[in-house]
JSON list of C-alpha atoms in Angstrom, two decimals:
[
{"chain": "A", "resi": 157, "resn": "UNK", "atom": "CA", "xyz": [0.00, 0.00, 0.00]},
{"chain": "A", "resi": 158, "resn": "UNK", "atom": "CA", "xyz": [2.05, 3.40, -0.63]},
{"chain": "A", "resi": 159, "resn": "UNK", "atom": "CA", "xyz": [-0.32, 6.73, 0.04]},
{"chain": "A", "resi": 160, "resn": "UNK", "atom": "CA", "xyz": [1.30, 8.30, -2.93]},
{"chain": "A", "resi": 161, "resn": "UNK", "atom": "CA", "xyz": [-0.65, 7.78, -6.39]},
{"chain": "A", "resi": 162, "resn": "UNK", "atom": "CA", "xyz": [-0.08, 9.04, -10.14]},
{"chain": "A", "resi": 163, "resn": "UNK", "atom": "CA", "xyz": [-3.96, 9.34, -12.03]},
{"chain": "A", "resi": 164, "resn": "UNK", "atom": "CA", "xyz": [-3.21, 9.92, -15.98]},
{"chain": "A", "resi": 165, "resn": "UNK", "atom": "CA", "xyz": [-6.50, 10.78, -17.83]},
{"chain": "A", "resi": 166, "resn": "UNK", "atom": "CA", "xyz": [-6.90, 12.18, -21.15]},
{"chain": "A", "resi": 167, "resn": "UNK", "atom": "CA", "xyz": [-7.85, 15.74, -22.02]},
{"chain": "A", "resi": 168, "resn": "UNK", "atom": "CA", "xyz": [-11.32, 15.99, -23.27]},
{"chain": "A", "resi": 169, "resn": "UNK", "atom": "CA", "xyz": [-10.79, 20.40, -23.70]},
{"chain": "A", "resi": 170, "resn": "UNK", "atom": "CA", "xyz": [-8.59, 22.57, -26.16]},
{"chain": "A", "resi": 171, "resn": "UNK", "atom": "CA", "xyz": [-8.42, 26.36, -26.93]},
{"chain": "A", "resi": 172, "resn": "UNK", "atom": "CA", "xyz": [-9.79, 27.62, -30.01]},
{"chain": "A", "resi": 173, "resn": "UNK", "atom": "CA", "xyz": [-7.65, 29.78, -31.81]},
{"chain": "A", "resi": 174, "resn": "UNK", "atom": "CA", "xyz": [-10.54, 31.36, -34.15]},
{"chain": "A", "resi": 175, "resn": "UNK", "atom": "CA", "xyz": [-10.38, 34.71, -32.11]},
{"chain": "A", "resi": 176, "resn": "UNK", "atom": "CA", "xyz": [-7.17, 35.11, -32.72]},
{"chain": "A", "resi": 177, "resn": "UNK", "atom": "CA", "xyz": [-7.69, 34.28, -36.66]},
{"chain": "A", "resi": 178, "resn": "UNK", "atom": "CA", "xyz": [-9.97, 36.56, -36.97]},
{"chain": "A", "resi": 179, "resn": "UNK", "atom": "CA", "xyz": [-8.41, 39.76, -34.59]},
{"chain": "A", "resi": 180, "resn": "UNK", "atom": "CA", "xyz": [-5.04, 38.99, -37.24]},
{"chain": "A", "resi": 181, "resn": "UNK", "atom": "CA", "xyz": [-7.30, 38.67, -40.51]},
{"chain": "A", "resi": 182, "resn": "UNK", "atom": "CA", "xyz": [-9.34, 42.40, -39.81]},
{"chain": "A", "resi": 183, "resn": "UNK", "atom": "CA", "xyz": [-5.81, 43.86, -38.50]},
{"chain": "A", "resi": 184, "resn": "UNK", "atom": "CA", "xyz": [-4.19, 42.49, -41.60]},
{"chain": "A", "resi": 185, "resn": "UNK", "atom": "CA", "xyz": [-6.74, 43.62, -43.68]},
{"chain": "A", "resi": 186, "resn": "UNK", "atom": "CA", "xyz": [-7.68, 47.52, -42.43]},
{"chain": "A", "resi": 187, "resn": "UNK", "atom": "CA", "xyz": [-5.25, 49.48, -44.54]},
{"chain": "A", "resi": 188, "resn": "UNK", "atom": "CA", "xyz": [-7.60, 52.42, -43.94]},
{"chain": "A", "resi": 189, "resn": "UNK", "atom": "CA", "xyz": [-6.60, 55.13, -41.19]},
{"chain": "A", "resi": 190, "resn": "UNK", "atom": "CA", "xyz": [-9.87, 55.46, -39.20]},
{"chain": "A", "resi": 191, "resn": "UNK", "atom": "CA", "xyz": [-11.85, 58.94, -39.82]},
{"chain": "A", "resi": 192, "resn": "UNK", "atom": "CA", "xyz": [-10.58, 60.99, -36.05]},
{"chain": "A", "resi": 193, "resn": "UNK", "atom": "CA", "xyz": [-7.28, 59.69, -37.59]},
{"chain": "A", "resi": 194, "resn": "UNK", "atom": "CA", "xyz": [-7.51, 61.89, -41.32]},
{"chain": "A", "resi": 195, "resn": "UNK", "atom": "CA", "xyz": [-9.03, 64.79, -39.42]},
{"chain": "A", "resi": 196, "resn": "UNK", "atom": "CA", "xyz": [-7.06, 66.06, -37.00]},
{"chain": "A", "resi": 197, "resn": "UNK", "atom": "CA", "xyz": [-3.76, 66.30, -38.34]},
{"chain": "A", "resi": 198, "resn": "UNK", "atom": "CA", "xyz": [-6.13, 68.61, -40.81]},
{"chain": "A", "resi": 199, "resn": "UNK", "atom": "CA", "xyz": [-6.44, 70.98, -38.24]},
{"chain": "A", "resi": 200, "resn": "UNK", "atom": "CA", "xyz": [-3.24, 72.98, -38.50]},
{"chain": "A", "resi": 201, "resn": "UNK", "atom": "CA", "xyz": [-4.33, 73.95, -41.72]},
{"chain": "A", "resi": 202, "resn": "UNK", "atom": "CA", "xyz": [-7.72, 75.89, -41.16]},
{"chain": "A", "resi": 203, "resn": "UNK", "atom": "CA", "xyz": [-6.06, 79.72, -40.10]},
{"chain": "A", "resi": 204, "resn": "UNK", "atom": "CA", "xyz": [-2.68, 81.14, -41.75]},
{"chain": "A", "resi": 205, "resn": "UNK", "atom": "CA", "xyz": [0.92, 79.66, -40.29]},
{"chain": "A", "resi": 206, "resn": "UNK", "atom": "CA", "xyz": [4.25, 81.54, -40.73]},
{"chain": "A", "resi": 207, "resn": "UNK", "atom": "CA", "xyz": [5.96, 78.57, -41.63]},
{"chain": "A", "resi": 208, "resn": "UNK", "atom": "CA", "xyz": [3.34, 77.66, -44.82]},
{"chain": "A", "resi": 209, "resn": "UNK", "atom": "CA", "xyz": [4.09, 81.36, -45.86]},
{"chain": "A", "resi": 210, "resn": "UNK", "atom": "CA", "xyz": [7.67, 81.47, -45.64]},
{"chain": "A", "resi": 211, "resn": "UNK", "atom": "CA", "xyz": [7.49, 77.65, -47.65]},
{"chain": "A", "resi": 212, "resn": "UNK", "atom": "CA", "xyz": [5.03, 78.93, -50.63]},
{"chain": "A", "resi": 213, "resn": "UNK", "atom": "CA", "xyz": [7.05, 81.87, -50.90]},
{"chain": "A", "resi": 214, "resn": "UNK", "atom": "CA", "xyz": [10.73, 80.23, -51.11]},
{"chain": "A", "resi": 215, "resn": "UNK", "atom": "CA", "xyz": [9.04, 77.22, -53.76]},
{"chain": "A", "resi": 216, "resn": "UNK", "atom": "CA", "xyz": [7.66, 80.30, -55.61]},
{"chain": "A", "resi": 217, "resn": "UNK", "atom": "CA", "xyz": [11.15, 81.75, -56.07]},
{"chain": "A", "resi": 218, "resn": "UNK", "atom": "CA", "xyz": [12.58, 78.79, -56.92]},
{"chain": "A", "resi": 219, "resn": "UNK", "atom": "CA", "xyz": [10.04, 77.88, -59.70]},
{"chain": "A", "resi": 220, "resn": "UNK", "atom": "CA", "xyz": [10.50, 81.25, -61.29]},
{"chain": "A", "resi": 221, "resn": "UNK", "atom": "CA", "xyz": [14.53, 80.89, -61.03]},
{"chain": "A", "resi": 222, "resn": "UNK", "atom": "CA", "xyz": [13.62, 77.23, -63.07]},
{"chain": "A", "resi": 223, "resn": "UNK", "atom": "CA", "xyz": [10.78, 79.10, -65.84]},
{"chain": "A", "resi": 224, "resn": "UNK", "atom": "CA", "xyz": [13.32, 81.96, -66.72]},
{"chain": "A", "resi": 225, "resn": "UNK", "atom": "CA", "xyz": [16.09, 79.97, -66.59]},
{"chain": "A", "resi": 226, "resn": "UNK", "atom": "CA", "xyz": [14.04, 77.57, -68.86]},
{"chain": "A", "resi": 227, "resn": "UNK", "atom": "CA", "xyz": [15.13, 74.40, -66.87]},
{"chain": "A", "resi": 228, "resn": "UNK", "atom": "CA", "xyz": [12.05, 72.01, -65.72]},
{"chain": "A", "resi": 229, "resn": "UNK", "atom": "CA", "xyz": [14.32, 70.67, -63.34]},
{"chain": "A", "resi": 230, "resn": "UNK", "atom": "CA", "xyz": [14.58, 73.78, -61.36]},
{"chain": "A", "resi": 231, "resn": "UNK", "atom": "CA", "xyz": [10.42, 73.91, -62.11]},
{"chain": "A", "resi": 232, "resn": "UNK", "atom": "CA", "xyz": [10.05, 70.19, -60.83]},
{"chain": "A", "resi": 233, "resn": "UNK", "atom": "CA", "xyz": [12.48, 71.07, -57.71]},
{"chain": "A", "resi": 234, "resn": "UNK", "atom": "CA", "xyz": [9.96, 73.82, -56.11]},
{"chain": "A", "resi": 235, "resn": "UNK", "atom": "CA", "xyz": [7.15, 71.88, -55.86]},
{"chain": "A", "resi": 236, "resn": "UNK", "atom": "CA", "xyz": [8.87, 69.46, -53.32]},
{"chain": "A", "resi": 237, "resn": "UNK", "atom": "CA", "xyz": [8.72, 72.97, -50.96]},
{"chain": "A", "resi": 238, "resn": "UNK", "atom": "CA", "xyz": [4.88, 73.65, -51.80]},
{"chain": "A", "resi": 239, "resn": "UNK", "atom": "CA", "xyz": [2.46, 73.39, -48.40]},
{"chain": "A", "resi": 240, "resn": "UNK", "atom": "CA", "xyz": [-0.56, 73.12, -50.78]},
{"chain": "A", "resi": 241, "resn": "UNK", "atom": "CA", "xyz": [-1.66, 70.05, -50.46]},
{"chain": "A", "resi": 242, "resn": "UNK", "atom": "CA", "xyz": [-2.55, 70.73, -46.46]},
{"chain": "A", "resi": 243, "resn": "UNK", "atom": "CA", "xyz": [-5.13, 73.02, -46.90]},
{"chain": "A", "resi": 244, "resn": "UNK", "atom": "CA", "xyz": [-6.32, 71.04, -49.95]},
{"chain": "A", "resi": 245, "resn": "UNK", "atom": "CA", "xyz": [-6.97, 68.01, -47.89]},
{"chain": "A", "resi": 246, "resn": "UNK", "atom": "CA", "xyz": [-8.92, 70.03, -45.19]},
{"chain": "A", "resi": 247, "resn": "UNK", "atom": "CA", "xyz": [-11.19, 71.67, -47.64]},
{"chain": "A", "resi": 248, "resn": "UNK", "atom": "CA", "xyz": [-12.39, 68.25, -48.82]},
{"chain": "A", "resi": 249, "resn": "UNK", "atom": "CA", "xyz": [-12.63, 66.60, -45.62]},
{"chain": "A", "resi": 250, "resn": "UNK", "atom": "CA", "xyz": [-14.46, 69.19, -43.54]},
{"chain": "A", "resi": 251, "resn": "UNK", "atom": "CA", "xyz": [-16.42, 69.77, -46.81]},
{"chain": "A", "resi": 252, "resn": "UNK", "atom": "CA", "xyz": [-17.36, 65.92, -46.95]},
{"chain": "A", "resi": 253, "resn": "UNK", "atom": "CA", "xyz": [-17.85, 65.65, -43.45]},
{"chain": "A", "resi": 254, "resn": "UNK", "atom": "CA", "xyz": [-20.45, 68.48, -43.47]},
{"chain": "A", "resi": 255, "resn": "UNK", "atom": "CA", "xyz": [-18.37, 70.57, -41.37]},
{"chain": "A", "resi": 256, "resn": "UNK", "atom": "CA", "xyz": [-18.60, 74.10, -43.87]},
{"chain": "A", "resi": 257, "resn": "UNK", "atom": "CA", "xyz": [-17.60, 76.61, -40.93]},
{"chain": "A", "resi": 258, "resn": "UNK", "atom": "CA", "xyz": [-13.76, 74.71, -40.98]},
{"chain": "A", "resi": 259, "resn": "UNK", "atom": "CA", "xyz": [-13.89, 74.09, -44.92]},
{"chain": "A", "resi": 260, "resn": "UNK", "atom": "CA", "xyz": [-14.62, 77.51, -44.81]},
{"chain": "A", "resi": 261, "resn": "UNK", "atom": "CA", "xyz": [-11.37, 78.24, -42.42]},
{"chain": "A", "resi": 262, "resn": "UNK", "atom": "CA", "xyz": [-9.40, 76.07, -44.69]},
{"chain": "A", "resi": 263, "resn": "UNK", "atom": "CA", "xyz": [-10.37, 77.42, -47.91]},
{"chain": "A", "resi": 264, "resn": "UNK", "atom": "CA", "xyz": [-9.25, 80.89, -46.84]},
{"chain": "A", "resi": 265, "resn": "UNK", "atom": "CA", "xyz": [-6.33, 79.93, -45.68]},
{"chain": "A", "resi": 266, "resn": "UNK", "atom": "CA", "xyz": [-5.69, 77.95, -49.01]},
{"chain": "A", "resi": 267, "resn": "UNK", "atom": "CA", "xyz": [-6.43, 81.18, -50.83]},
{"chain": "A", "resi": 268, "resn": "UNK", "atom": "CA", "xyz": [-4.28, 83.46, -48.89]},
{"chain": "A", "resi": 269, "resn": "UNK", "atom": "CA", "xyz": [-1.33, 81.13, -49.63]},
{"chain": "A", "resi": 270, "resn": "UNK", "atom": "CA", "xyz": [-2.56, 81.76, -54.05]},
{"chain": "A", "resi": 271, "resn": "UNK", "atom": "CA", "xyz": [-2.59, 85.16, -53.20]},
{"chain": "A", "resi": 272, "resn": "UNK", "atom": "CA", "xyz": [0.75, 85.24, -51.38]},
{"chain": "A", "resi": 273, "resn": "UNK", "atom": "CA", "xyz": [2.10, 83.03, -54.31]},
{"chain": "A", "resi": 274, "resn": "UNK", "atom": "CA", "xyz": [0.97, 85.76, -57.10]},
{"chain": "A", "resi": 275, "resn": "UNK", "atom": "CA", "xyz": [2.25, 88.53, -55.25]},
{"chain": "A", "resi": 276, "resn": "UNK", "atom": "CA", "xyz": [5.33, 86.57, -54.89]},
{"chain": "A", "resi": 277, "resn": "UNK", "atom": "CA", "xyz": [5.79, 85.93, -58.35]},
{"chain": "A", "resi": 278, "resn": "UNK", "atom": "CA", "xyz": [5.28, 89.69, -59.55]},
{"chain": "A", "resi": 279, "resn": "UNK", "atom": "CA", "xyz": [7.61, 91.27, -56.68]},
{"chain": "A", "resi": 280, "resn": "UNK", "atom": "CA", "xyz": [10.60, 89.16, -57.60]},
{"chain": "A", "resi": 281, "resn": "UNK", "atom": "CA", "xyz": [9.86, 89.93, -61.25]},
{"chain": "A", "resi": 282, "resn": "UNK", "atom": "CA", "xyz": [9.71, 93.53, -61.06]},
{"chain": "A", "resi": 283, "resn": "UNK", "atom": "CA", "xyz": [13.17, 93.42, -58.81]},
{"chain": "A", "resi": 284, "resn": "UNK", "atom": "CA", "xyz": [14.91, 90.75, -61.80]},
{"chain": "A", "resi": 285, "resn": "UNK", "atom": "CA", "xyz": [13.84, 92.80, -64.71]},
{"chain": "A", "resi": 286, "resn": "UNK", "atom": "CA", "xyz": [15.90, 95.94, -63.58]},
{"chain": "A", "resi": 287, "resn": "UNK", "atom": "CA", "xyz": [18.83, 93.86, -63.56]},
{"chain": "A", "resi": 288, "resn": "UNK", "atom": "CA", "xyz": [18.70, 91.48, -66.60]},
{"chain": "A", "resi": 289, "resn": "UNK", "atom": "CA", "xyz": [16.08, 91.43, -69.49]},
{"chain": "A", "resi": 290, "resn": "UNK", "atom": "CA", "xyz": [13.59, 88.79, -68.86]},
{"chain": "A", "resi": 291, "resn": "UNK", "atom": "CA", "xyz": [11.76, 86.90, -71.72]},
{"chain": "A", "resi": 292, "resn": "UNK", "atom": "CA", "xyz": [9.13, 84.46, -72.03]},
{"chain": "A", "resi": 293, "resn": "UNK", "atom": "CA", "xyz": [10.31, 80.44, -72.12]},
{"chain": "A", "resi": 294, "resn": "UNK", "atom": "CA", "xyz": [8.66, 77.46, -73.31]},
{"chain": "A", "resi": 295, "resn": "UNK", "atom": "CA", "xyz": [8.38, 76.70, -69.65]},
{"chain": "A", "resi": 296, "resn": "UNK", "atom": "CA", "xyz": [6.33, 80.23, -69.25]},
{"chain": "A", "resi": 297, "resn": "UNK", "atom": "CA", "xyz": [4.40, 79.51, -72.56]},
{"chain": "A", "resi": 298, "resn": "UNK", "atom": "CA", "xyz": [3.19, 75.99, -72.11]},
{"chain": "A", "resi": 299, "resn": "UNK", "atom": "CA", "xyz": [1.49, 76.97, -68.66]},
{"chain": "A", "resi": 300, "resn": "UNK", "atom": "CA", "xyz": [-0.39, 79.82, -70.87]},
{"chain": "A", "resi": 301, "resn": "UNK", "atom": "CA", "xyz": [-3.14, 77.63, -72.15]},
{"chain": "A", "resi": 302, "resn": "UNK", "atom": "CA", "xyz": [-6.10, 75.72, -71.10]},
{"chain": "A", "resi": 303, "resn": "UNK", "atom": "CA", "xyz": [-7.45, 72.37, -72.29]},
{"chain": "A", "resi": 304, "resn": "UNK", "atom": "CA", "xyz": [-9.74, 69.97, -71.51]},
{"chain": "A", "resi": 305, "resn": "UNK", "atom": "CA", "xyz": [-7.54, 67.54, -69.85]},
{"chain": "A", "resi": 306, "resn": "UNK", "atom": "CA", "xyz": [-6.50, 69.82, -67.39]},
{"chain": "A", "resi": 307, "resn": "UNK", "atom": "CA", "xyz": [-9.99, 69.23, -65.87]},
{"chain": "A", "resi": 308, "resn": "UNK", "atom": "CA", "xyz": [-9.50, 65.36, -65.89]},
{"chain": "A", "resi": 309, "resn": "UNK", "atom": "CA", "xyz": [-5.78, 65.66, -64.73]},
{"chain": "A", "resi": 310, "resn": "UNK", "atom": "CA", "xyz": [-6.92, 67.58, -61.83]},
{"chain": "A", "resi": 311, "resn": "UNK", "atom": "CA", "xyz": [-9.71, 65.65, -60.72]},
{"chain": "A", "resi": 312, "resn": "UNK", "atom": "CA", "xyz": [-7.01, 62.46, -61.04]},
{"chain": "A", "resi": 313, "resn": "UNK", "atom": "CA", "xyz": [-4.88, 64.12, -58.55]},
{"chain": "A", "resi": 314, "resn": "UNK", "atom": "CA", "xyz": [-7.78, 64.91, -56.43]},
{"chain": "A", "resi": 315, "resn": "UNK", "atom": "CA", "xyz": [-8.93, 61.22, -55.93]},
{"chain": "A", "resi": 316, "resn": "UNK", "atom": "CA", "xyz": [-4.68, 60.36, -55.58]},
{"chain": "A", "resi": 317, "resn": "UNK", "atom": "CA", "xyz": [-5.16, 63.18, -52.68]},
{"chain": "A", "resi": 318, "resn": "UNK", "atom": "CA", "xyz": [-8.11, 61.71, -50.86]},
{"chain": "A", "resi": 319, "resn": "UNK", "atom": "CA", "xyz": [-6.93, 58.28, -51.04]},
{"chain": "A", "resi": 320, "resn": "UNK", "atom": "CA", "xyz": [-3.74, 59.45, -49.70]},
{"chain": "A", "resi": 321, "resn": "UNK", "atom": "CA", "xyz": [-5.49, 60.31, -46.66]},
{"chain": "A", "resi": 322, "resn": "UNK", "atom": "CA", "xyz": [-6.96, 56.74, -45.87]},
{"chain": "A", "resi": 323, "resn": "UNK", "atom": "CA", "xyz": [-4.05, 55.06, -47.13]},
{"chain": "A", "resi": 324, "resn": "UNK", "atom": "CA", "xyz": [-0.65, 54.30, -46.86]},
{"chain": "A", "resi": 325, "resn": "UNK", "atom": "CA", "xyz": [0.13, 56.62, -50.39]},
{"chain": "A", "resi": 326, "resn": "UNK", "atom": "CA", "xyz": [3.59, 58.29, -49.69]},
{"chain": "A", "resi": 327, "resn": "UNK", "atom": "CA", "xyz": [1.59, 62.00, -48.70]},
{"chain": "A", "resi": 328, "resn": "UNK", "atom": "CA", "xyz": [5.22, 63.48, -50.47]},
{"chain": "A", "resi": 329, "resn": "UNK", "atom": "CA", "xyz": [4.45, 62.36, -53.43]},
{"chain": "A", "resi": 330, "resn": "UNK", "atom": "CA", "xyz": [1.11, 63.40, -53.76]},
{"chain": "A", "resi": 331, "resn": "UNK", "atom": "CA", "xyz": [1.86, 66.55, -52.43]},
{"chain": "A", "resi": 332, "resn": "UNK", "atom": "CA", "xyz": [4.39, 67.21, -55.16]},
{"chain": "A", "resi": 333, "resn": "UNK", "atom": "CA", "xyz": [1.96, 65.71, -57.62]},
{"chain": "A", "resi": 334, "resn": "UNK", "atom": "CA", "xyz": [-0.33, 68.63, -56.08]},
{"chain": "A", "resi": 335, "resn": "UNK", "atom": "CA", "xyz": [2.08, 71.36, -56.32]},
{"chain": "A", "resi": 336, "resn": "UNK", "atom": "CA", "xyz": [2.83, 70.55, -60.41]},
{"chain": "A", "resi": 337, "resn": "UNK", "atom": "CA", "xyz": [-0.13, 71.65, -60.57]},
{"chain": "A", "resi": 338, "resn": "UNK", "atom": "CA", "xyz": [-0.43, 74.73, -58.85]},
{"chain": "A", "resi": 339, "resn": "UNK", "atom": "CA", "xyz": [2.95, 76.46, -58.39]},
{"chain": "A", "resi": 340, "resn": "UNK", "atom": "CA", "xyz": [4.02, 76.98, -61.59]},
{"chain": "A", "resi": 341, "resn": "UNK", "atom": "CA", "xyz": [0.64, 78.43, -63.09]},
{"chain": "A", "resi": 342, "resn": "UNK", "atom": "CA", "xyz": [0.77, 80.45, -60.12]},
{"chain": "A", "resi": 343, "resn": "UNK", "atom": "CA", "xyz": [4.48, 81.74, -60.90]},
{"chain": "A", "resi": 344, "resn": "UNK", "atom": "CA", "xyz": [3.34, 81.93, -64.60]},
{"chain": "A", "resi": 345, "resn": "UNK", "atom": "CA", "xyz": [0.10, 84.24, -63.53]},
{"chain": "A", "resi": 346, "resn": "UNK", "atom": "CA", "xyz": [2.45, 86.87, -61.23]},
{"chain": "A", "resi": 347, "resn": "UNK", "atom": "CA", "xyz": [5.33, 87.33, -63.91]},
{"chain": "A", "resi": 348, "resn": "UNK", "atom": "CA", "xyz": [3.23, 88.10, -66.69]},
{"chain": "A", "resi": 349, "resn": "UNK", "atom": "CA", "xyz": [1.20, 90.51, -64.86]},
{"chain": "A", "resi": 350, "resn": "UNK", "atom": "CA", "xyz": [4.58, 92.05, -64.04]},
{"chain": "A", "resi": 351, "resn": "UNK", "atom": "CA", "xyz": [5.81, 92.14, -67.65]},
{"chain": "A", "resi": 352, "resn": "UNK", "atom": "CA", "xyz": [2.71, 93.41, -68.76]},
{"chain": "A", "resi": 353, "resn": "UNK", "atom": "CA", "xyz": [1.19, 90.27, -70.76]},
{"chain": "A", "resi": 354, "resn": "UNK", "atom": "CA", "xyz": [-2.43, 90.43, -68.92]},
{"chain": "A", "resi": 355, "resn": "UNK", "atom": "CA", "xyz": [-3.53, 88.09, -71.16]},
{"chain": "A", "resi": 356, "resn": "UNK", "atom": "CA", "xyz": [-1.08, 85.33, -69.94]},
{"chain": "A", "resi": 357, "resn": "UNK", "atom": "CA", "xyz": [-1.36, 86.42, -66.44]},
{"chain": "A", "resi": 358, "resn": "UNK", "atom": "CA", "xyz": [-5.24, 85.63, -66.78]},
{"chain": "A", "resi": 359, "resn": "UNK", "atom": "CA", "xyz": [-4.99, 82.14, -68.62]},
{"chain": "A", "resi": 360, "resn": "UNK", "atom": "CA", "xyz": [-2.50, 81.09, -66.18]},
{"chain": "A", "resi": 361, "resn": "UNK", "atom": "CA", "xyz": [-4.25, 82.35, -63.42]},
{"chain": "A", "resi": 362, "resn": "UNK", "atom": "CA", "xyz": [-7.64, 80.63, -65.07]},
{"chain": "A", "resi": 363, "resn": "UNK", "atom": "CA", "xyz": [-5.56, 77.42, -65.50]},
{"chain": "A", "resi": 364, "resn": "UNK", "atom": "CA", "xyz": [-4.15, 77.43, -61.46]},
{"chain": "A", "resi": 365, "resn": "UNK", "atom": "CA", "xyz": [-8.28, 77.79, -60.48]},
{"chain": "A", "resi": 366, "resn": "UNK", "atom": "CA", "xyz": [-9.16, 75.15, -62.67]},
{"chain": "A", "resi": 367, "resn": "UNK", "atom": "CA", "xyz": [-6.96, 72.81, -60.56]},
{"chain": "A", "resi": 368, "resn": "UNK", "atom": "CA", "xyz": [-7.45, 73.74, -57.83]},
{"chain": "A", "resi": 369, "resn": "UNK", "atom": "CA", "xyz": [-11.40, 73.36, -58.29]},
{"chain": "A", "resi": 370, "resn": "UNK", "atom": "CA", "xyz": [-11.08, 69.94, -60.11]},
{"chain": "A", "resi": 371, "resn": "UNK", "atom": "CA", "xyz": [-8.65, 68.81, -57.14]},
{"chain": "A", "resi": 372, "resn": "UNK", "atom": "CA", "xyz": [-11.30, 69.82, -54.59]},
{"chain": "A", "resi": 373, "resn": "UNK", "atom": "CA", "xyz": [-14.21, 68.19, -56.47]},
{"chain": "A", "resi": 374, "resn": "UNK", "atom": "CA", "xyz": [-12.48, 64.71, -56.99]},
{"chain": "A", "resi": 375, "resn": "UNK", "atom": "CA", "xyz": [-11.23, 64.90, -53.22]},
{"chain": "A", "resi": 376, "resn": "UNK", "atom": "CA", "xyz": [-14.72, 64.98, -51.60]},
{"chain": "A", "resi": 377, "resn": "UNK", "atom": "CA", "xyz": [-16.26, 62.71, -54.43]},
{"chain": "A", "resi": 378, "resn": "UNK", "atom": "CA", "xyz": [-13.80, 59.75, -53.38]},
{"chain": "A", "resi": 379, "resn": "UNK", "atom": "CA", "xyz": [-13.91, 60.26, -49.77]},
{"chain": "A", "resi": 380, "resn": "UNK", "atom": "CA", "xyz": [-18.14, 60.89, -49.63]},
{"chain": "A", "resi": 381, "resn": "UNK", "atom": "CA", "xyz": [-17.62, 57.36, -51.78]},
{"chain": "A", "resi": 382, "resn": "UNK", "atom": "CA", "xyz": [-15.54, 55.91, -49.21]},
{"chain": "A", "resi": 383, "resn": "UNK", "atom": "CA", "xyz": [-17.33, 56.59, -46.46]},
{"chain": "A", "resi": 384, "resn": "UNK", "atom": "CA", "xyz": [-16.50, 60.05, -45.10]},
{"chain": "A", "resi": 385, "resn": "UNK", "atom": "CA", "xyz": [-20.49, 61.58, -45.47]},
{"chain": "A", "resi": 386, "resn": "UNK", "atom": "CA", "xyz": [-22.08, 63.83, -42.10]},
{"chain": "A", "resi": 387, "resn": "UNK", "atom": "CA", "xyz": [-22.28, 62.22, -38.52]},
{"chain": "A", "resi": 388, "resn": "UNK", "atom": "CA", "xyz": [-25.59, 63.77, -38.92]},
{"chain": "A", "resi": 389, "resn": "UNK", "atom": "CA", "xyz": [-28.36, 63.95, -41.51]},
{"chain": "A", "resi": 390, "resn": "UNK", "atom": "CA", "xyz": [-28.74, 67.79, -41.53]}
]
């Protein structure tokens, strides 16, 4: 008789491992950044900043140096600097989201920094022409003229813009994407007006509005699409 004894049975219970299936299949599979996570990095951009103005001012400068100089290098080089694409972004979230007092914000703030880039352009003009005779490129002259695919091109880059946003899309690429559209028309606009070619100035101008307007509408069409509509129905 010994008081010590060894039972050995079999085991009738496992642990399921379909919660932890399905926790890594949705974490695998949500490439999207959730909505709180879009919009408030957004909010930097609804009043002016220093640091946007001194940024739109320096790519401005640089572009011109590039459409004088006639080398779309120099051109391609400024729109790396461009802040555009921030205030962009807010305009078409807040704007899909229903929120029009901070679309509002961001939209004025996006316009100050067109207005700073125009103002830009024709101040460093009217300083380079009293030191060298300035003449009109092919880089000035092809940003002089509207056509029809300007529209699509900048409703493209509005849906790259938005999906940025939700995605993992490099946001420097886009934003240079952005800013080859904008900058140089911009540029374009403020040296004409300074040389005196009204005419140009207003095409180019026309041209930098149509972008911007086609960027906007293709932003809040893919993100209403995708989800980002008003918390509530009014």
């Amino acid at each position: 008789r010994s008081d010590n004894q060894i039972v050995v049975t079999d085991v009738l219970a496992y642990i399921s491992t379909k919660l932890d299936k399905m926790q890594e299949k949705y974490s695998s599979g949500k490439k999207e950044n959730p909505l709180e996570f879009v919009i408030q990095p957004l909010e930097q951009y609804l009043k002016p900043n220093l640091n946007m103005i001194i940024l739109i001012i320096i790519s401005i400068t640089v572009a011109l140096a590039g459409l004088f100089l006639n080398d779309e290098a120099i051109v391609v080089g400024s729109m790396i600097l461009s802040p555009m694409l921030g205030p962009i972004n807010a305009v078409t979230a807040n704007s899909s989201l229903g929120r029009l007092k901070k679309a509002a914000f961001a939209e004025g703030n996006l316009f100050l920094l067109v207005a700073v880039s125009v103002g830009t352009s024709v101040f460093f003009t009217e300083i380079l022409r009293n030191f060298a005779p300035l003449q009109l490129t092919q880089a000035i002259l092809i940003r002089t003229s509207v056509g029809p695919f300007d529209i699509l091109v900048a409703i493209a880059l509005g849906v790259a813009a938005a999906l940025g946003m939700q995605t993992k899309l490099p946001e420097a690429l886009v934003g240079v994407a952005v800013a080859a559209a904008l900058v140089p028309p911009l540029a374009v606009s403020g040296l004409s007006i300074a040389l005196g070619y009204w005419n140009y100035g207003a095409t180019s101008f026309l041209l930098a509005m149509i972008y911007l307007f086609g960027l906007e509408v293709g932003g809040m069409r893919t993100l209403t699409v995708r989800g980002f509509t008003p918390r509530k129905y009014w």
